[in-house]
């Protein structure tokens, strides 16, 4: 029987984590031809997430973090633990703020089979409130892509729902812990393309996920200059990671330009708001 590792990293979103895991196990219960294990990095949650997971989803393999891993490094820890445990046939990333539709897991794996298990499959999400696309995929020019009923070749995905077959892992490795929080998902998609591995968006929506509507603190004019720079250099969004990502996949000029723009926006956030 082929094996699948589902990977998550969570922090203080107990109710969302519960809904996500509940939808995961509803999917798993209906699948008989694959063996599933769930690896979850709990990065220092203080809201009872760990206890909730243990009481309601006892089969989940929980790895405890100290609160300094953030999303990308948390996913790295979960993925590394899975790789050290077993040579899985598939690795599936999930964000804990998603609720999967029935059969989404099975459909993602089937599509991997369809492309000979040598491509990455990603899924799109819509809002439960209005049905609009919230997270899908995009091209390098930032053009967003949503489901159209067909398997679409795309360039950049987000880490909400990703199916990575073991053949791809053997070729390009796992997510890069150089990044703390952001960019790790985008980096992995472009690394795949750089190695002639295609990335596809599934034909239909795979679940619900609400869009993040908050303004980043580093561009919030209501914040003091000191607080804006503190936010800019926080692990959530750091010029270092922005530089590494843009230098790797675009150019030194673009990397320097992006970092300069980040600092200008932090100093003068109203310039960003005028665009």
PDB file of C-alpha atoms in Angstrom:
ATOM      1  CA  UNK A   1       0.000   0.000   0.000  1.00  0.00           C
ATOM      2  CA  UNK A   2       1.322   3.433  -0.923  1.00  0.00           C
ATOM      3  CA  UNK A   3       1.910   5.909   1.898  1.00  0.00           C
ATOM      4  CA  UNK A   4       1.150   9.609   2.294  1.00  0.00           C
ATOM      5  CA  UNK A   5       2.501  12.125   4.820  1.00  0.00           C
ATOM      6  CA  UNK A   6       0.365  15.203   5.489  1.00  0.00           C
ATOM      7  CA  UNK A   7       2.376  18.162   6.798  1.00  0.00           C
ATOM      8  CA  UNK A   8       1.196  21.186   8.812  1.00  0.00           C
ATOM      9  CA  UNK A   9       2.652  23.827  11.074  1.00  0.00           C
ATOM     10  CA  UNK A  10       0.367  25.660  13.521  1.00  0.00           C
ATOM     11  CA  UNK A  11       0.459  28.434  16.088  1.00  0.00           C
ATOM     12  CA  UNK A  12      -2.409  29.602  18.301  1.00  0.00           C
ATOM     13  CA  UNK A  13      -5.273  28.924  15.902  1.00  0.00           C
ATOM     14  CA  UNK A  14      -6.921  26.134  17.858  1.00  0.00           C
ATOM     15  CA  UNK A  15     -10.393  26.396  16.331  1.00  0.00           C
ATOM     16  CA  UNK A  16      -9.087  26.648  12.764  1.00  0.00           C
ATOM     17  CA  UNK A  17      -6.664  23.799  13.378  1.00  0.00           C
ATOM     18  CA  UNK A  18      -9.538  21.642  14.638  1.00  0.00           C
ATOM     19  CA  UNK A  19     -11.682  22.354  11.562  1.00  0.00           C
ATOM     20  CA  UNK A  20      -8.753  21.658   9.265  1.00  0.00           C
ATOM     21  CA  UNK A  21      -7.830  18.340  10.866  1.00  0.00           C
ATOM     22  CA  UNK A  22     -11.475  17.327  11.028  1.00  0.00           C
ATOM     23  CA  UNK A  23     -11.791  17.848   7.257  1.00  0.00           C
ATOM     24  CA  UNK A  24      -8.534  15.942   6.713  1.00  0.00           C
ATOM     25  CA  UNK A  25      -9.744  12.866   8.580  1.00  0.00           C
ATOM     26  CA  UNK A  26     -13.131  12.981   6.839  1.00  0.00           C
ATOM     27  CA  UNK A  27     -11.158  12.663   3.601  1.00  0.00           C
ATOM     28  CA  UNK A  28      -8.901   9.923   4.943  1.00  0.00           C
ATOM     29  CA  UNK A  29     -11.803   7.800   6.197  1.00  0.00           C
ATOM     30  CA  UNK A  30     -13.050   7.367   2.627  1.00  0.00           C
ATOM     31  CA  UNK A  31      -9.679   6.322   1.157  1.00  0.00           C
ATOM     32  CA  UNK A  32      -8.670   2.676   1.389  1.00  0.00           C
ATOM     33  CA  UNK A  33      -5.835   2.401  -1.123  1.00  0.00           C
ATOM     34  CA  UNK A  34      -3.397   4.704   0.701  1.00  0.00           C
ATOM     35  CA  UNK A  35      -1.935   4.765   4.197  1.00  0.00           C
ATOM     36  CA  UNK A  36      -1.873   8.259   5.780  1.00  0.00           C
ATOM     37  CA  UNK A  37       0.199   9.812   8.561  1.00  0.00           C
ATOM     38  CA  UNK A  38      -0.218  13.414   9.731  1.00  0.00           C
ATOM     39  CA  UNK A  39       2.809  15.383  10.964  1.00  0.00           C
ATOM     40  CA  UNK A  40       2.057  18.646  12.741  1.00  0.00           C
ATOM     41  CA  UNK A  41       4.569  21.153  14.070  1.00  0.00           C
ATOM     42  CA  UNK A  42       3.006  23.012  16.998  1.00  0.00           C
ATOM     43  CA  UNK A  43       5.255  26.060  17.146  1.00  0.00           C
ATOM     44  CA  UNK A  44       4.846  27.133  20.747  1.00  0.00           C
ATOM     45  CA  UNK A  45       1.060  27.479  20.863  1.00  0.00           C
ATOM     46  CA  UNK A  46      -0.300  28.798  24.170  1.00  0.00           C
ATOM     47  CA  UNK A  47      -4.026  28.486  23.419  1.00  0.00           C
ATOM     48  CA  UNK A  48      -4.387  24.769  24.106  1.00  0.00           C
ATOM     49  CA  UNK A  49      -3.759  23.632  20.530  1.00  0.00           C
ATOM     50  CA  UNK A  50      -1.506  20.771  21.621  1.00  0.00           C
ATOM     51  CA  UNK A  51      -4.076  19.381  24.072  1.00  0.00           C
ATOM     52  CA  UNK A  52      -6.887  19.767  21.530  1.00  0.00           C
ATOM     53  CA  UNK A  53      -4.946  17.819  18.904  1.00  0.00           C
ATOM     54  CA  UNK A  54      -4.017  15.054  21.317  1.00  0.00           C
ATOM     55  CA  UNK A  55      -7.589  14.689  22.620  1.00  0.00           C
ATOM     56  CA  UNK A  56      -9.344  14.775  19.247  1.00  0.00           C
ATOM     57  CA  UNK A  57      -6.784  13.485  16.750  1.00  0.00           C
ATOM     58  CA  UNK A  58      -4.615  11.072  18.708  1.00  0.00           C
ATOM     59  CA  UNK A  59      -2.944   9.638  15.593  1.00  0.00           C
ATOM     60  CA  UNK A  60      -1.366  12.969  14.653  1.00  0.00           C
ATOM     61  CA  UNK A  61       2.386  12.999  15.152  1.00  0.00           C
ATOM     62  CA  UNK A  62       3.047  16.314  16.916  1.00  0.00           C
ATOM     63  CA  UNK A  63       6.474  17.960  16.892  1.00  0.00           C
ATOM     64  CA  UNK A  64       6.803  20.751  19.431  1.00  0.00           C
ATOM     65  CA  UNK A  65       8.491  24.029  18.537  1.00  0.00           C
ATOM     66  CA  UNK A  66       9.435  26.907  20.835  1.00  0.00           C
ATOM     67  CA  UNK A  67       7.601  29.627  18.899  1.00  0.00           C
ATOM     68  CA  UNK A  68      10.606  30.697  16.823  1.00  0.00           C
ATOM     69  CA  UNK A  69      10.126  28.440  13.798  1.00  0.00           C
ATOM     70  CA  UNK A  70       7.288  30.263  12.045  1.00  0.00           C
ATOM     71  CA  UNK A  71       5.630  28.787   8.931  1.00  0.00           C
ATOM     72  CA  UNK A  72       8.463  27.815   6.619  1.00  0.00           C
ATOM     73  CA  UNK A  73      10.809  26.392   9.232  1.00  0.00           C
ATOM     74  CA  UNK A  74       7.880  24.709  10.949  1.00  0.00           C
ATOM     75  CA  UNK A  75       7.031  22.973   7.669  1.00  0.00           C
ATOM     76  CA  UNK A  76      10.681  22.018   7.265  1.00  0.00           C
ATOM     77  CA  UNK A  77      10.691  20.398  10.712  1.00  0.00           C
ATOM     78  CA  UNK A  78       7.502  18.434   9.975  1.00  0.00           C
ATOM     79  CA  UNK A  79       8.770  17.337   6.558  1.00  0.00           C
ATOM     80  CA  UNK A  80      12.175  16.340   7.929  1.00  0.00           C
ATOM     81  CA  UNK A  81      10.507  14.267  10.639  1.00  0.00           C
ATOM     82  CA  UNK A  82       8.352  12.527   8.040  1.00  0.00           C
ATOM     83  CA  UNK A  83      11.354  11.761   5.835  1.00  0.00           C
ATOM     84  CA  UNK A  84      13.270  10.367   8.798  1.00  0.00           C
ATOM     85  CA  UNK A  85      10.311   8.125   9.682  1.00  0.00           C
ATOM     86  CA  UNK A  86       9.493   6.600   6.296  1.00  0.00           C
ATOM     87  CA  UNK A  87      10.136   6.949   2.592  1.00  0.00           C
ATOM     88  CA  UNK A  88       6.616   8.159   1.762  1.00  0.00           C
ATOM     89  CA  UNK A  89       5.199   8.025  -1.757  1.00  0.00           C
ATOM     90  CA  UNK A  90       3.545  11.442  -1.395  1.00  0.00           C
ATOM     91  CA  UNK A  91       3.920  14.500   0.833  1.00  0.00           C
ATOM     92  CA  UNK A  92       0.959  16.881   1.155  1.00  0.00           C
ATOM     93  CA  UNK A  93       1.301  20.368   2.584  1.00  0.00           C
ATOM     94  CA  UNK A  94      -1.680  21.988   4.271  1.00  0.00           C
ATOM     95  CA  UNK A  95      -2.267  25.314   5.965  1.00  0.00           C
ATOM     96  CA  UNK A  96      -4.280  24.905   9.138  1.00  0.00           C
ATOM     97  CA  UNK A  97      -6.768  27.615   8.138  1.00  0.00           C
ATOM     98  CA  UNK A  98      -8.226  25.515   5.311  1.00  0.00           C
ATOM     99  CA  UNK A  99     -11.225  23.194   5.312  1.00  0.00           C
ATOM    100  CA  UNK A 100     -10.988  20.526   2.624  1.00  0.00           C
ATOM    101  CA  UNK A 101     -13.902  19.384   0.524  1.00  0.00           C
ATOM    102  CA  UNK A 102     -14.613  15.658   0.461  1.00  0.00           C
ATOM    103  CA  UNK A 103     -12.300  13.714  -1.857  1.00  0.00           C
ATOM    104  CA  UNK A 104      -9.805  16.592  -2.284  1.00  0.00           C
ATOM    105  CA  UNK A 105      -6.927  14.515  -0.932  1.00  0.00           C
ATOM    106  CA  UNK A 106      -7.760  11.566  -3.167  1.00  0.00           C
ATOM    107  CA  UNK A 107      -8.235  13.784  -6.220  1.00  0.00           C
ATOM    108  CA  UNK A 108      -4.866  15.468  -5.670  1.00  0.00           C
ATOM    109  CA  UNK A 109      -3.078  12.125  -5.499  1.00  0.00           C
ATOM    110  CA  UNK A 110      -4.941  10.813  -8.558  1.00  0.00           C
ATOM    111  CA  UNK A 111      -3.786  13.840 -10.541  1.00  0.00           C
ATOM    112  CA  UNK A 112      -0.209  13.121  -9.479  1.00  0.00           C
ATOM    113  CA  UNK A 113      -0.655   9.627 -10.904  1.00  0.00           C
ATOM    114  CA  UNK A 114      -2.024  11.143 -14.096  1.00  0.00           C
ATOM    115  CA  UNK A 115       1.205  13.110 -14.630  1.00  0.00           C
ATOM    116  CA  UNK A 116       3.373  10.062 -13.823  1.00  0.00           C
ATOM    117  CA  UNK A 117       4.180  11.261 -10.284  1.00  0.00           C
ATOM    118  CA  UNK A 118       6.729  13.702 -11.640  1.00  0.00           C
ATOM    119  CA  UNK A 119       4.986  17.046 -11.113  1.00  0.00           C
ATOM    120  CA  UNK A 120       3.610  19.082  -8.225  1.00  0.00           C
ATOM    121  CA  UNK A 121      -0.153  19.468  -7.822  1.00  0.00           C
ATOM    122  CA  UNK A 122      -1.687  22.471  -6.037  1.00  0.00           C
ATOM    123  CA  UNK A 123      -5.292  23.269  -5.181  1.00  0.00           C
ATOM    124  CA  UNK A 124      -7.277  26.507  -4.997  1.00  0.00           C
ATOM    125  CA  UNK A 125      -9.596  27.733  -2.246  1.00  0.00           C
ATOM    126  CA  UNK A 126     -12.644  29.932  -2.134  1.00  0.00           C
ATOM    127  CA  UNK A 127     -14.369  31.975   0.538  1.00  0.00           C
ATOM    128  CA  UNK A 128     -17.161  30.315   2.477  1.00  0.00           C
ATOM    129  CA  UNK A 129     -18.756  33.769   2.795  1.00  0.00           C
ATOM    130  CA  UNK A 130     -19.117  34.697  -0.887  1.00  0.00           C
ATOM    131  CA  UNK A 131     -17.593  31.872  -2.934  1.00  0.00           C
ATOM    132  CA  UNK A 132     -14.828  34.053  -4.386  1.00  0.00           C
ATOM    133  CA  UNK A 133     -11.329  32.772  -5.137  1.00  0.00           C
ATOM    134  CA  UNK A 134      -9.055  33.455  -2.160  1.00  0.00           C
ATOM    135  CA  UNK A 135      -5.948  31.350  -2.789  1.00  0.00           C
ATOM    136  CA  UNK A 136      -5.011  29.648  -6.030  1.00  0.00           C
ATOM    137  CA  UNK A 137      -1.813  30.104  -7.990  1.00  0.00           C
ATOM    138  CA  UNK A 138      -0.126  32.723 -10.142  1.00  0.00           C
ATOM    139  CA  UNK A 139       2.382  33.357 -12.882  1.00  0.00           C
ATOM    140  CA  UNK A 140       5.704  35.167 -12.496  1.00  0.00           C
ATOM    141  CA  UNK A 141       4.052  38.380 -13.718  1.00  0.00           C
ATOM    142  CA  UNK A 142       1.714  38.108 -10.667  1.00  0.00           C
ATOM    143  CA  UNK A 143      -1.338  37.213 -12.776  1.00  0.00           C
ATOM    144  CA  UNK A 144      -3.619  35.185 -10.492  1.00  0.00           C
ATOM    145  CA  UNK A 145      -5.032  31.836 -11.587  1.00  0.00           C
ATOM    146  CA  UNK A 146      -8.151  30.032 -10.371  1.00  0.00           C
ATOM    147  CA  UNK A 147      -9.775  26.714 -11.339  1.00  0.00           C
ATOM    148  CA  UNK A 148     -11.321  26.480 -14.824  1.00  0.00           C
ATOM    149  CA  UNK A 149     -12.372  22.821 -14.934  1.00  0.00           C
ATOM    150  CA  UNK A 150      -9.088  21.725 -16.491  1.00  0.00           C
ATOM    151  CA  UNK A 151      -5.626  20.846 -15.202  1.00  0.00           C
ATOM    152  CA  UNK A 152      -3.675  24.092 -15.665  1.00  0.00           C
ATOM    153  CA  UNK A 153       0.070  24.488 -15.842  1.00  0.00           C
ATOM    154  CA  UNK A 154       1.120  27.342 -13.539  1.00  0.00           C
ATOM    155  CA  UNK A 155       4.362  28.801 -12.173  1.00  0.00           C
ATOM    156  CA  UNK A 156       3.982  29.884  -8.540  1.00  0.00           C
ATOM    157  CA  UNK A 157       1.845  28.272  -5.840  1.00  0.00           C
ATOM    158  CA  UNK A 158       0.982  29.076  -2.244  1.00  0.00           C
ATOM    159  CA  UNK A 159       1.378  26.548   0.561  1.00  0.00           C
ATOM    160  CA  UNK A 160      -2.318  25.989   1.323  1.00  0.00           C
ATOM    161  CA  UNK A 161      -2.612  22.603  -0.429  1.00  0.00           C
ATOM    162  CA  UNK A 162       0.312  21.011  -2.259  1.00  0.00           C
ATOM    163  CA  UNK A 163       0.840  17.393  -3.326  1.00  0.00           C
ATOM    164  CA  UNK A 164       4.498  16.492  -3.841  1.00  0.00           C
ATOM    165  CA  UNK A 165       5.334  12.977  -5.055  1.00  0.00           C
ATOM    166  CA  UNK A 166       8.482  11.314  -3.738  1.00  0.00           C
ATOM    167  CA  UNK A 167      10.059  11.429  -7.205  1.00  0.00           C
ATOM    168  CA  UNK A 168      10.085  15.213  -6.956  1.00  0.00           C
ATOM    169  CA  UNK A 169      11.533  15.180  -3.432  1.00  0.00           C
ATOM    170  CA  UNK A 170      14.370  12.940  -4.610  1.00  0.00           C
ATOM    171  CA  UNK A 171      15.105  15.446  -7.362  1.00  0.00           C
ATOM    172  CA  UNK A 172      14.875  18.813  -5.570  1.00  0.00           C
ATOM    173  CA  UNK A 173      14.685  18.050  -1.844  1.00  0.00           C
ATOM    174  CA  UNK A 174      12.272  19.568   0.661  1.00  0.00           C
ATOM    175  CA  UNK A 175      11.274  23.106   1.624  1.00  0.00           C
ATOM    176  CA  UNK A 176      14.215  25.443   2.312  1.00  0.00           C
ATOM    177  CA  UNK A 177      14.683  26.565   5.959  1.00  0.00           C
ATOM    178  CA  UNK A 178      16.713  29.549   4.756  1.00  0.00           C
ATOM    179  CA  UNK A 179      13.356  31.321   4.894  1.00  0.00           C
ATOM    180  CA  UNK A 180      11.652  31.666   8.258  1.00  0.00           C
ATOM    181  CA  UNK A 181       8.045  32.379   7.360  1.00  0.00           C
ATOM    182  CA  UNK A 182       7.271  33.708   3.877  1.00  0.00           C
ATOM    183  CA  UNK A 183       8.670  32.751   0.450  1.00  0.00           C
ATOM    184  CA  UNK A 184       9.270  29.057   1.180  1.00  0.00           C
ATOM    185  CA  UNK A 185       6.253  27.966  -0.872  1.00  0.00           C
ATOM    186  CA  UNK A 186       7.016  30.299  -3.799  1.00  0.00           C
ATOM    187  CA  UNK A 187      10.666  29.219  -3.699  1.00  0.00           C
ATOM    188  CA  UNK A 188       9.744  25.540  -3.913  1.00  0.00           C
ATOM    189  CA  UNK A 189       7.548  26.058  -6.975  1.00  0.00           C
ATOM    190  CA  UNK A 190      10.242  27.989  -8.844  1.00  0.00           C
ATOM    191  CA  UNK A 191      12.891  25.477  -7.778  1.00  0.00           C
ATOM    192  CA  UNK A 192      10.747  22.778  -9.348  1.00  0.00           C
ATOM    193  CA  UNK A 193      10.408  24.702 -12.606  1.00  0.00           C
ATOM    194  CA  UNK A 194      14.155  25.351 -12.630  1.00  0.00           C
ATOM    195  CA  UNK A 195      14.625  21.572 -12.533  1.00  0.00           C
ATOM    196  CA  UNK A 196      12.133  20.926 -15.351  1.00  0.00           C
ATOM    197  CA  UNK A 197       9.391  19.743 -12.997  1.00  0.00           C
ATOM    198  CA  UNK A 198       5.972  21.061 -13.927  1.00  0.00           C
ATOM    199  CA  UNK A 199       3.469  22.548 -11.499  1.00  0.00           C
ATOM    200  CA  UNK A 200      -0.286  22.183 -12.032  1.00  0.00           C
ATOM    201  CA  UNK A 201      -3.427  23.716 -10.537  1.00  0.00           C
ATOM    202  CA  UNK A 202      -6.291  21.276  -9.954  1.00  0.00           C
ATOM    203  CA  UNK A 203      -9.426  21.710 -12.109  1.00  0.00           C
ATOM    204  CA  UNK A 204     -11.824  22.352  -9.213  1.00  0.00           C
ATOM    205  CA  UNK A 205     -11.693  24.086  -5.834  1.00  0.00           C
ATOM    206  CA  UNK A 206     -10.398  21.861  -3.030  1.00  0.00           C
ATOM    207  CA  UNK A 207     -11.857  23.659  -0.021  1.00  0.00           C
ATOM    208  CA  UNK A 208     -12.634  26.821   1.890  1.00  0.00           C
ATOM    209  CA  UNK A 209     -10.105  29.359   3.131  1.00  0.00           C
ATOM    210  CA  UNK A 210     -10.704  33.003   3.929  1.00  0.00           C
ATOM    211  CA  UNK A 211      -8.323  35.623   2.569  1.00  0.00           C
ATOM    212  CA  UNK A 212      -6.058  37.468   4.977  1.00  0.00           C
ATOM    213  CA  UNK A 213      -7.312  41.042   4.906  1.00  0.00           C
ATOM    214  CA  UNK A 214      -5.017  42.756   7.408  1.00  0.00           C
ATOM    215  CA  UNK A 215      -2.452  45.414   6.456  1.00  0.00           C
ATOM    216  CA  UNK A 216       1.177  44.496   7.082  1.00  0.00           C
ATOM    217  CA  UNK A 217       2.431  46.559  10.008  1.00  0.00           C
ATOM    218  CA  UNK A 218       5.505  47.748   8.135  1.00  0.00           C
ATOM    219  CA  UNK A 219       3.241  49.649   5.682  1.00  0.00           C
ATOM    220  CA  UNK A 220       0.635  50.810   8.184  1.00  0.00           C
ATOM    221  CA  UNK A 221       0.792  54.620   8.593  1.00  0.00           C
ATOM    222  CA  UNK A 222      -0.988  54.302  11.949  1.00  0.00           C
ATOM    223  CA  UNK A 223       2.119  52.627  13.353  1.00  0.00           C
ATOM    224  CA  UNK A 224       5.169  54.577  14.496  1.00  0.00           C
ATOM    225  CA  UNK A 225       8.304  54.488  12.327  1.00  0.00           C
ATOM    226  CA  UNK A 226      10.003  52.405  15.004  1.00  0.00           C
ATOM    227  CA  UNK A 227       7.194  49.841  15.054  1.00  0.00           C
ATOM    228  CA  UNK A 228       7.079  49.719  11.254  1.00  0.00           C
ATOM    229  CA  UNK A 229      10.779  48.890  11.033  1.00  0.00           C
ATOM    230  CA  UNK A 230      10.404  46.378  13.837  1.00  0.00           C
ATOM    231  CA  UNK A 231       7.671  44.676  11.808  1.00  0.00           C
ATOM    232  CA  UNK A 232       9.738  44.804   8.613  1.00  0.00           C
ATOM    233  CA  UNK A 233      12.614  42.983  10.305  1.00  0.00           C
ATOM    234  CA  UNK A 234      10.425  40.480  12.120  1.00  0.00           C
ATOM    235  CA  UNK A 235      10.663  36.827  11.034  1.00  0.00           C
ATOM    236  CA  UNK A 236       7.242  37.103   9.378  1.00  0.00           C
ATOM    237  CA  UNK A 237       8.501  39.448   6.690  1.00  0.00           C
ATOM    238  CA  UNK A 238      12.217  40.196   6.458  1.00  0.00           C
ATOM    239  CA  UNK A 239      14.258  42.008   3.778  1.00  0.00           C
ATOM    240  CA  UNK A 240      16.803  39.184   3.974  1.00  0.00           C
ATOM    241  CA  UNK A 241      14.302  36.599   2.767  1.00  0.00           C
ATOM    242  CA  UNK A 242      12.963  38.956   0.101  1.00  0.00           C
ATOM    243  CA  UNK A 243      16.511  39.492  -1.161  1.00  0.00           C
ATOM    244  CA  UNK A 244      17.378  35.777  -1.236  1.00  0.00           C
ATOM    245  CA  UNK A 245      14.197  34.847  -3.110  1.00  0.00           C
ATOM    246  CA  UNK A 246      14.465  37.561  -5.749  1.00  0.00           C
ATOM    247  CA  UNK A 247      18.195  37.084  -6.253  1.00  0.00           C
ATOM    248  CA  UNK A 248      17.811  33.324  -6.707  1.00  0.00           C
ATOM    249  CA  UNK A 249      15.048  33.430  -9.291  1.00  0.00           C
ATOM    250  CA  UNK A 250      15.215  36.849 -10.914  1.00  0.00           C
ATOM    251  CA  UNK A 251      18.274  39.107 -10.647  1.00  0.00           C
ATOM    252  CA  UNK A 252      20.576  40.974  -8.289  1.00  0.00           C
ATOM    253  CA  UNK A 253      19.065  44.219  -9.565  1.00  0.00           C
ATOM    254  CA  UNK A 254      15.517  43.141  -8.710  1.00  0.00           C
ATOM    255  CA  UNK A 255      16.590  41.834  -5.288  1.00  0.00           C
ATOM    256  CA  UNK A 256      18.223  45.167  -4.425  1.00  0.00           C
ATOM    257  CA  UNK A 257      15.252  47.112  -5.836  1.00  0.00           C
ATOM    258  CA  UNK A 258      12.752  45.117  -3.756  1.00  0.00           C
ATOM    259  CA  UNK A 259      14.738  45.630  -0.553  1.00  0.00           C
ATOM    260  CA  UNK A 260      15.044  49.359  -1.267  1.00  0.00           C
ATOM    261  CA  UNK A 261      11.309  49.602  -1.944  1.00  0.00           C
ATOM    262  CA  UNK A 262      10.532  47.838   1.329  1.00  0.00           C
ATOM    263  CA  UNK A 263      12.537  50.413   3.258  1.00  0.00           C
ATOM    264  CA  UNK A 264      11.017  53.358   1.378  1.00  0.00           C
ATOM    265  CA  UNK A 265       7.493  52.040   2.007  1.00  0.00           C
ATOM    266  CA  UNK A 266       8.332  51.541   5.684  1.00  0.00           C
ATOM    267  CA  UNK A 267       9.483  55.159   5.922  1.00  0.00           C
ATOM    268  CA  UNK A 268       6.671  56.563   3.785  1.00  0.00           C
ATOM    269  CA  UNK A 269       3.751  54.076   3.908  1.00  0.00           C
ATOM    270  CA  UNK A 270       1.313  56.547   2.330  1.00  0.00           C
ATOM    271  CA  UNK A 271       3.223  56.168  -0.940  1.00  0.00           C
ATOM    272  CA  UNK A 272       2.110  52.534  -1.058  1.00  0.00           C
ATOM    273  CA  UNK A 273      -1.467  53.428  -0.181  1.00  0.00           C
ATOM    274  CA  UNK A 274      -1.659  55.914  -3.084  1.00  0.00           C
ATOM    275  CA  UNK A 275      -0.986  53.193  -5.672  1.00  0.00           C
TER     276      UNK A 275
END
